[in-house]
Amino acid sequence: TTSRRTVMSLADPTSDTTPFLSDESEAEGLEEPRAGHSQRQEEDEPASGVSSTRALFTVGVLCFINLLNYMDRFTVAGVLPDIEQYFGIDDGNSGLLQTVFICSYMFLAPVFGYLGDRHNRKLIMSVGIAFWSVVTLASSFTPKNCFWLLLLTRGLVGVGEASYSTIAPTIIADLYVKGERTRMLSVFYFAIPVGSGLGYIVGSKVDDVAGDWHWALRVTPVLGLIAVFLLLFVVKEPKRGAIEARPEHTLPRTSWLVDMKALGRNPSFMLSTFGFTAVAFVTGSLALWAPAFLFRASVFTGERAPCVNGPCDTSDSFYFGIITVVSGILGVASGAEVSRRLRVWTPRADPLVCAIGLLLSAPFLYLAIVFAQVSTIATYVFIFLGETFLSMNWAIVADILLYVVVPTRRSTAEAFQIVISHLLGDAGSPYLLGKVYSLRQKDSYLWQFRSLQLSLLTCSFVAVAGGAFFLATALFIERDRQRAMNYAPSDDEPIVVPNSGRSTRVPVSSVLI
């Protein structure tokens, strides 16, 4: 009897840890009426535990929050000339605003990835977004002689965003599979270019209307508190992995060290992560410096006067924001559609489309930077084409991660990808390019323009390297997808089981005996 109670407690899906007895083993000890009731309940309720209508609302709320995240992230870039003039800082120091935020976001992502694989994801996101909203609002009251305080608050904003970005895609993965999952991820990742573009647009326009850049940072916090309310009362936590016909309690939850070793031995995950790192490097550099570069190009060509006393002309941020929104929508949509059609011909479609997008974006970005000294219109056209091809991989990279990694490791995988892509990508690229520019510039508008131009040319070569990583991913994608679909723990792989109210790790074989 004691042994039987122990087995039943291990099969309890409400436990904090993930039991590993199968549905069939659990059903053997149940009476027939109970089994009939369970069968009827399964027919009425989707495997994820979330109705189709509720799932659509959930994706809508997550997309709205993702849009706010990127709006806030690039509002600062939209009013960067005013921030530099207000605090009296150079380009190297202003690049720190993005670098500090990304570093905080990057280093905290593994913490929230670990928590997201083991605890209630909705609660973690709610607390994180509420914290992010409060800190963002506080940063808008930074006094003139306290640039360090603005850096500190921007770093703290990364806490909230890390709690969301590592977890939200895994919720979508537990609501949809296959083609539906790709479509919903496309909707979710529309928020990246659209939110980024709106950050430039809202930031520049609020700055123009209010005549004070501080007000630009007070828009997203209000919307963030609304997002917390929607998250608490609309979103429902789905069952991990149940939608893939592999209920959560059939998948053992392994230790963090075992998870990391498994991810390191997954070539598709690692190579696609390095490819995405190139995307982060390019987008991070363009996001911060493209509006400033366009402004200096217009000063160099004589189209406008330099900014001596604020507020500065932010029309370039406005136009760049519009380009980012439109190119992002076209890029994400076309990437998902091309990948869907190409899957008919090859199962390697996803990494191939990502590679093509990066390789095509490189020459257009190069031409945009070179033509800035000749024609502003040509520069905007080439930026539009380059960003469109660059955006093709946003949803596809997320989909690759979700189908080559088992459900109980996905938040950890998201966190690891965030760390690598930001550590080697946009955490340092804005500051690095700003420093290179600062070292080369002289007291003339020609040298100021030329130095930033040469720094930005780096993005084209990084994009080519990223395309090569995705081509390498295509070599392993079929095998790694099958491994994730047919995953079974080895006999000596330690798993987590409850032991007198605590969690302990034991080999699978010792439990199955």
mmCIF file of N, CA, C and O in Angstrom, residues 428-494:
data_model
loop_
_atom_site.group_PDB
_atom_site.id
_atom_site.type_symbol
_atom_site.label_atom_id
_atom_site.label_comp_id
_atom_site.label_asym_id
_atom_site.label_seq_id
_atom_site.Cartn_x
_atom_site.Cartn_y
_atom_site.Cartn_z
ATOM 1 N N GLY A 428 27.557 44.721 -27.344
ATOM 2 C CA GLY A 428 28.754 45.527 -27.532
ATOM 3 C C GLY A 428 28.793 46.327 -28.813
ATOM 4 O O GLY A 428 29.538 47.308 -28.908
ATOM 5 N N SER A 429 27.999 45.936 -29.822
ATOM 6 C CA SER A 429 28.122 46.586 -31.133
ATOM 7 C C SER A 429 27.806 48.085 -31.104
ATOM 8 O O SER A 429 28.545 48.872 -31.711
ATOM 9 N N PRO A 430 26.735 48.565 -30.412
ATOM 10 C CA PRO A 430 26.513 50.014 -30.401
ATOM 11 C C PRO A 430 27.662 50.782 -29.742
ATOM 12 O O PRO A 430 28.116 51.805 -30.256
ATOM 13 N N TYR A 431 28.139 50.265 -28.616
ATOM 14 C CA TYR A 431 29.245 50.933 -27.911
ATOM 15 C C TYR A 431 30.537 50.834 -28.717
ATOM 16 O O TYR A 431 31.299 51.800 -28.825
ATOM 17 N N LEU A 432 30.781 49.635 -29.303
ATOM 18 C CA LEU A 432 31.997 49.428 -30.079
ATOM 19 C C LEU A 432 32.058 50.373 -31.274
ATOM 20 O O LEU A 432 33.073 51.044 -31.501
ATOM 21 N N LEU A 433 30.959 50.450 -32.034
ATOM 22 C CA LEU A 433 30.934 51.334 -33.191
ATOM 23 C C LEU A 433 31.022 52.799 -32.771
ATOM 24 O O LEU A 433 31.650 53.618 -33.445
ATOM 25 N N GLY A 434 30.383 53.134 -31.646
ATOM 26 C CA GLY A 434 30.461 54.503 -31.151
ATOM 27 C C GLY A 434 31.878 54.881 -30.760
ATOM 28 O O GLY A 434 32.348 55.989 -31.022
ATOM 29 N N LYS A 435 32.607 53.936 -30.142
ATOM 30 C CA LYS A 435 33.984 54.207 -29.741
ATOM 31 C C LYS A 435 34.904 54.328 -30.951
ATOM 32 O O LYS A 435 35.780 55.196 -31.011
ATOM 33 N N VAL A 436 34.704 53.428 -31.929
ATOM 34 C CA VAL A 436 35.515 53.498 -33.143
ATOM 35 C C VAL A 436 35.291 54.830 -33.836
ATOM 36 O O VAL A 436 36.223 55.498 -34.294
ATOM 37 N N TYR A 437 34.021 55.227 -33.870
ATOM 38 C CA TYR A 437 33.680 56.514 -34.488
ATOM 39 C C TYR A 437 34.319 57.673 -33.720
ATOM 40 O O TYR A 437 34.881 58.603 -34.301
ATOM 41 N N SER A 438 34.252 57.622 -32.387
ATOM 42 C CA SER A 438 34.804 58.709 -31.563
ATOM 43 C C SER A 438 36.314 58.822 -31.729
ATOM 44 O O SER A 438 36.878 59.920 -31.703
ATOM 45 N N LEU A 439 37.003 57.682 -31.904
ATOM 46 C CA LEU A 439 38.447 57.705 -32.051
ATOM 47 C C LEU A 439 38.880 58.307 -33.384
ATOM 48 O O LEU A 439 39.921 58.941 -33.491
ATOM 49 N N ARG A 440 38.027 58.118 -34.398
ATOM 50 C CA ARG A 440 38.417 58.537 -35.738
ATOM 51 C C ARG A 440 37.968 59.958 -36.079
ATOM 52 O O ARG A 440 38.519 60.591 -36.966
ATOM 53 N N GLN A 441 36.936 60.454 -35.408
ATOM 54 C CA GLN A 441 36.383 61.736 -35.821
ATOM 55 C C GLN A 441 37.312 62.906 -35.501
ATOM 56 O O GLN A 441 38.095 62.871 -34.567
ATOM 57 N N LYS A 442 37.233 63.938 -36.345
ATOM 58 C CA LYS A 442 37.976 65.171 -36.135
ATOM 59 C C LYS A 442 36.996 66.326 -36.144
ATOM 60 O O LYS A 442 35.793 66.134 -36.294
ATOM 61 N N ASP A 443 37.515 67.530 -35.975
ATOM 62 C CA ASP A 443 36.655 68.697 -35.864
ATOM 63 C C ASP A 443 36.173 69.184 -37.225
ATOM 64 O O ASP A 443 36.411 70.317 -37.632
ATOM 65 N N SER A 444 35.509 68.303 -37.959
ATOM 66 C CA SER A 444 34.879 68.699 -39.219
ATOM 67 C C SER A 444 33.721 67.749 -39.489
ATOM 68 O O SER A 444 33.762 66.582 -39.096
ATOM 69 N N TYR A 445 32.674 68.249 -40.120
ATOM 70 C CA TYR A 445 31.521 67.411 -40.413
ATOM 71 C C TYR A 445 31.880 66.298 -41.384
ATOM 72 O O TYR A 445 31.293 65.219 -41.344
ATOM 73 N N LEU A 446 32.871 66.534 -42.259
ATOM 74 C CA LEU A 446 33.304 65.492 -43.191
ATOM 75 C C LEU A 446 33.853 64.290 -42.430
ATOM 76 O O LEU A 446 33.452 63.146 -42.681
ATOM 77 N N TRP A 447 34.755 64.529 -41.462
ATOM 78 C CA TRP A 447 35.325 63.423 -40.707
ATOM 79 C C TRP A 447 34.297 62.759 -39.780
ATOM 80 O O TRP A 447 34.329 61.546 -39.585
ATOM 81 N N GLN A 448 33.407 63.532 -39.216
ATOM 82 C CA GLN A 448 32.358 62.941 -38.373
ATOM 83 C C GLN A 448 31.487 61.984 -39.177
ATOM 84 O O GLN A 448 31.147 60.888 -38.714
ATOM 85 N N PHE A 449 31.154 62.397 -40.384
ATOM 86 C CA PHE A 449 30.340 61.535 -41.242
ATOM 87 C C PHE A 449 31.133 60.325 -41.711
ATOM 88 O O PHE A 449 30.658 59.184 -41.650
ATOM 89 N N ARG A 450 32.360 60.541 -42.185
ATOM 90 C CA ARG A 450 33.179 59.447 -42.713
ATOM 91 C C ARG A 450 33.481 58.389 -41.650
ATOM 92 O O ARG A 450 33.465 57.189 -41.919
ATOM 93 N N SER A 451 33.766 58.815 -40.437
ATOM 94 C CA SER A 451 34.109 57.867 -39.370
ATOM 95 C C SER A 451 32.939 56.951 -39.042
ATOM 96 O O SER A 451 33.104 55.733 -38.918
ATOM 97 N N LEU A 452 31.765 57.524 -38.902
ATOM 98 C CA LEU A 452 30.599 56.703 -38.607
ATOM 99 C C LEU A 452 30.250 55.818 -39.802
ATOM 100 O O LEU A 452 29.803 54.672 -39.636
ATOM 101 N N GLN A 453 30.455 56.314 -40.996
ATOM 102 C CA GLN A 453 30.197 55.530 -42.197
ATOM 103 C C GLN A 453 31.080 54.280 -42.241
ATOM 104 O O GLN A 453 30.595 53.161 -42.484
ATOM 105 N N LEU A 454 32.368 54.461 -42.004
ATOM 106 C CA LEU A 454 33.290 53.313 -42.011
ATOM 107 C C LEU A 454 32.971 52.328 -40.899
ATOM 108 O O LEU A 454 33.106 51.107 -41.075
ATOM 109 N N SER A 455 32.540 52.822 -39.752
ATOM 110 C CA SER A 455 32.183 51.927 -38.643
ATOM 111 C C SER A 455 30.980 51.064 -39.010
ATOM 112 O O SER A 455 30.954 49.857 -38.741
ATOM 113 N N LEU A 456 29.974 51.652 -39.635
ATOM 114 C CA LEU A 456 28.747 50.926 -39.968
ATOM 115 C C LEU A 456 28.940 49.909 -41.082
ATOM 116 O O LEU A 456 28.153 48.969 -41.209
ATOM 117 N N LEU A 457 29.978 50.079 -41.901
ATOM 118 C CA LEU A 457 30.229 49.107 -42.966
ATOM 119 C C LEU A 457 30.514 47.713 -42.416
ATOM 120 O O LEU A 457 30.361 46.713 -43.118
ATOM 121 N N THR A 458 30.918 47.649 -41.144
ATOM 122 C CA THR A 458 31.167 46.358 -40.492
ATOM 123 C C THR A 458 29.936 45.465 -40.538
ATOM 124 O O THR A 458 30.044 44.232 -40.627
ATOM 125 N N CYS A 459 28.749 46.060 -40.488
ATOM 126 C CA CYS A 459 27.495 45.290 -40.427
ATOM 127 C C CYS A 459 27.320 44.371 -41.634
ATOM 128 O O CYS A 459 26.816 43.242 -41.500
ATOM 129 N N SER A 460 27.733 44.814 -42.800
ATOM 130 C CA SER A 460 27.570 43.993 -44.002
ATOM 131 C C SER A 460 28.381 42.704 -43.912
ATOM 132 O O SER A 460 27.903 41.621 -44.282
ATOM 133 N N PHE A 461 29.604 42.794 -43.418
ATOM 134 C CA PHE A 461 30.462 41.614 -43.325
ATOM 135 C C PHE A 461 29.971 40.656 -42.230
ATOM 136 O O PHE A 461 30.064 39.434 -42.377
ATOM 137 N N VAL A 462 29.440 41.193 -41.145
ATOM 138 C CA VAL A 462 28.880 40.351 -40.085
ATOM 139 C C VAL A 462 27.647 39.602 -40.605
ATOM 140 O O VAL A 462 27.420 38.433 -40.271
ATOM 141 N N ALA A 463 26.831 40.249 -41.434
ATOM 142 C CA ALA A 463 25.648 39.606 -42.012
ATOM 143 C C ALA A 463 26.046 38.407 -42.875
ATOM 144 O O ALA A 463 25.376 37.359 -42.850
ATOM 145 N N VAL A 464 27.127 38.533 -43.638
ATOM 146 C CA VAL A 464 27.600 37.407 -44.457
ATOM 147 C C VAL A 464 28.021 36.236 -43.564
ATOM 148 O O VAL A 464 27.708 35.072 -43.849
ATOM 149 N N ALA A 465 28.708 36.525 -42.473
ATOM 150 C CA ALA A 465 29.116 35.468 -41.541
ATOM 151 C C ALA A 465 27.898 34.768 -40.945
ATOM 152 O O ALA A 465 27.876 33.537 -40.796
ATOM 153 N N GLY A 466 26.853 35.538 -40.611
ATOM 154 C CA GLY A 466 25.638 34.946 -40.085
ATOM 155 C C GLY A 466 24.969 34.023 -41.087
ATOM 156 O O GLY A 466 24.463 32.945 -40.727
ATOM 157 N N GLY A 467 24.961 34.409 -42.364
ATOM 158 C CA GLY A 467 24.404 33.544 -43.398
ATOM 159 C C GLY A 467 25.140 32.218 -43.477
ATOM 160 O O GLY A 467 24.526 31.157 -43.673
ATOM 161 N N ALA A 468 26.462 32.242 -43.298
ATOM 162 C CA ALA A 468 27.253 31.008 -43.322
ATOM 163 C C ALA A 468 26.866 30.079 -42.171
ATOM 164 O O ALA A 468 26.788 28.851 -42.343
ATOM 165 N N PHE A 469 26.604 30.633 -40.995
ATOM 166 C CA PHE A 469 26.186 29.805 -39.857
ATOM 167 C C PHE A 469 24.841 29.129 -40.130
ATOM 168 O O PHE A 469 24.635 27.961 -39.773
ATOM 169 N N PHE A 470 23.927 29.828 -40.762
ATOM 170 C CA PHE A 470 22.634 29.214 -41.062
ATOM 171 C C PHE A 470 22.760 28.139 -42.132
ATOM 172 O O PHE A 470 22.028 27.143 -42.107
ATOM 173 N N LEU A 471 23.660 28.328 -43.090
ATOM 174 C CA LEU A 471 23.897 27.276 -44.079
ATOM 175 C C LEU A 471 24.431 26.014 -43.397
ATOM 176 O O LEU A 471 24.061 24.889 -43.758
ATOM 177 N N ALA A 472 25.292 26.196 -42.395
ATOM 178 C CA ALA A 472 25.793 25.050 -41.636
ATOM 179 C C ALA A 472 24.676 24.392 -40.825
ATOM 180 O O ALA A 472 24.641 23.157 -40.673
ATOM 181 N N THR A 473 23.744 25.193 -40.327
ATOM 182 C CA THR A 473 22.605 24.643 -39.579
ATOM 183 C C THR A 473 21.801 23.683 -40.434
ATOM 184 O O THR A 473 21.286 22.651 -39.943
ATOM 185 N N ALA A 474 21.669 23.990 -41.711
ATOM 186 C CA ALA A 474 20.880 23.147 -42.620
ATOM 187 C C ALA A 474 21.416 21.723 -42.707
ATOM 188 O O ALA A 474 20.672 20.787 -43.021
ATOM 189 N N LEU A 475 22.685 21.529 -42.411
ATOM 190 C CA LEU A 475 23.274 20.192 -42.487
ATOM 191 C C LEU A 475 22.789 19.273 -41.372
ATOM 192 O O LEU A 475 22.814 18.048 -41.508
ATOM 193 N N PHE A 476 22.344 19.845 -40.245
ATOM 194 C CA PHE A 476 21.995 19.041 -39.065
ATOM 195 C C PHE A 476 20.521 19.113 -38.690
ATOM 196 O O PHE A 476 20.078 18.394 -37.788
ATOM 197 N N ILE A 477 19.740 19.970 -39.340
ATOM 198 C CA ILE A 477 18.407 20.283 -38.856
ATOM 199 C C ILE A 477 17.478 19.077 -38.841
ATOM 200 O O ILE A 477 16.685 18.896 -37.912
ATOM 201 N N GLU A 478 17.549 18.215 -39.859
ATOM 202 C CA GLU A 478 16.652 17.042 -39.911
ATOM 203 C C GLU A 478 16.930 16.090 -38.752
ATOM 204 O O GLU A 478 16.009 15.635 -38.068
ATOM 205 N N ARG A 479 18.189 15.781 -38.523
ATOM 206 C CA ARG A 479 18.546 14.842 -37.467
ATOM 207 C C ARG A 479 18.158 15.369 -36.085
ATOM 208 O O ARG A 479 17.591 14.640 -35.268
ATOM 209 N N ASP A 480 18.429 16.647 -35.835
ATOM 210 C CA ASP A 480 18.142 17.201 -34.508
ATOM 211 C C ASP A 480 16.647 17.350 -34.264
ATOM 212 O O ASP A 480 16.186 17.225 -33.125
ATOM 213 N N ARG A 481 15.874 17.610 -35.305
ATOM 214 C CA ARG A 481 14.421 17.668 -35.135
ATOM 215 C C ARG A 481 13.869 16.290 -34.747
ATOM 216 O O ARG A 481 13.025 16.172 -33.861
ATOM 217 N N GLN A 482 14.357 15.262 -35.391
ATOM 218 C CA GLN A 482 13.900 13.909 -35.075
ATOM 219 C C GLN A 482 14.311 13.503 -33.663
ATOM 220 O O GLN A 482 13.559 12.846 -32.944
ATOM 221 N N ARG A 483 15.492 13.904 -33.254
ATOM 222 C CA ARG A 483 15.941 13.581 -31.897
ATOM 223 C C ARG A 483 15.041 14.224 -30.848
ATOM 224 O O ARG A 483 14.727 13.618 -29.822
ATOM 225 N N ALA A 484 14.645 15.472 -31.095
ATOM 226 C CA ALA A 484 13.768 16.151 -30.137
ATOM 227 C C ALA A 484 12.386 15.520 -30.109
ATOM 228 O O ALA A 484 11.775 15.385 -29.043
ATOM 229 N N MET A 485 11.873 15.119 -31.269
ATOM 230 C CA MET A 485 10.547 14.503 -31.332
ATOM 231 C C MET A 485 10.516 13.146 -30.644
ATOM 232 O O MET A 485 9.533 12.768 -30.010
ATOM 233 N N ASN A 486 11.606 12.397 -30.748
ATOM 234 C CA ASN A 486 11.661 11.044 -30.198
ATOM 235 C C ASN A 486 12.512 10.960 -28.937
ATOM 236 O O ASN A 486 13.030 9.911 -28.606
ATOM 237 N N TYR A 487 12.630 12.092 -28.235
ATOM 238 C CA TYR A 487 13.504 12.150 -27.068
ATOM 239 C C TYR A 487 13.076 11.173 -25.988
ATOM 240 O O TYR A 487 11.890 11.073 -25.632
ATOM 241 N N ALA A 488 14.046 10.438 -25.459
ATOM 242 C CA ALA A 488 13.833 9.550 -24.314
ATOM 243 C C ALA A 488 15.065 9.638 -23.442
ATOM 244 O O ALA A 488 16.194 9.570 -23.956
ATOM 245 N N PRO A 489 14.897 9.807 -22.125
ATOM 246 C CA PRO A 489 16.062 9.945 -21.243
ATOM 247 C C PRO A 489 16.856 8.656 -21.161
ATOM 248 O O PRO A 489 16.302 7.559 -21.230
ATOM 249 N N SER A 490 18.164 8.772 -21.033
ATOM 250 C CA SER A 490 19.007 7.589 -20.856
ATOM 251 C C SER A 490 18.868 7.072 -19.437
ATOM 252 O O SER A 490 18.422 7.776 -18.532
ATOM 253 N N ASP A 491 19.294 5.851 -19.235
ATOM 254 C CA ASP A 491 19.126 5.227 -17.924
ATOM 255 C C ASP A 491 19.922 5.919 -16.824
ATOM 256 O O ASP A 491 19.550 5.886 -15.656
ATOM 257 N N ASP A 492 21.030 6.552 -17.189
ATOM 258 C CA ASP A 492 21.870 7.190 -16.165
ATOM 259 C C ASP A 492 21.702 8.696 -16.119
ATOM 260 O O ASP A 492 22.459 9.386 -15.456
ATOM 261 N N GLU A 493 20.687 9.235 -16.842
ATOM 262 C CA GLU A 493 20.481 10.679 -16.840
ATOM 263 C C GLU A 493 19.731 11.083 -15.578
ATOM 264 O O GLU A 493 18.627 10.608 -15.331
ATOM 265 N N PRO A 494 20.296 11.919 -14.727
ATOM 266 C CA PRO A 494 19.639 12.283 -13.464
ATOM 267 C C PRO A 494 18.391 13.108 -13.701
ATOM 268 O O PRO A 494 18.371 14.006 -14.523
#
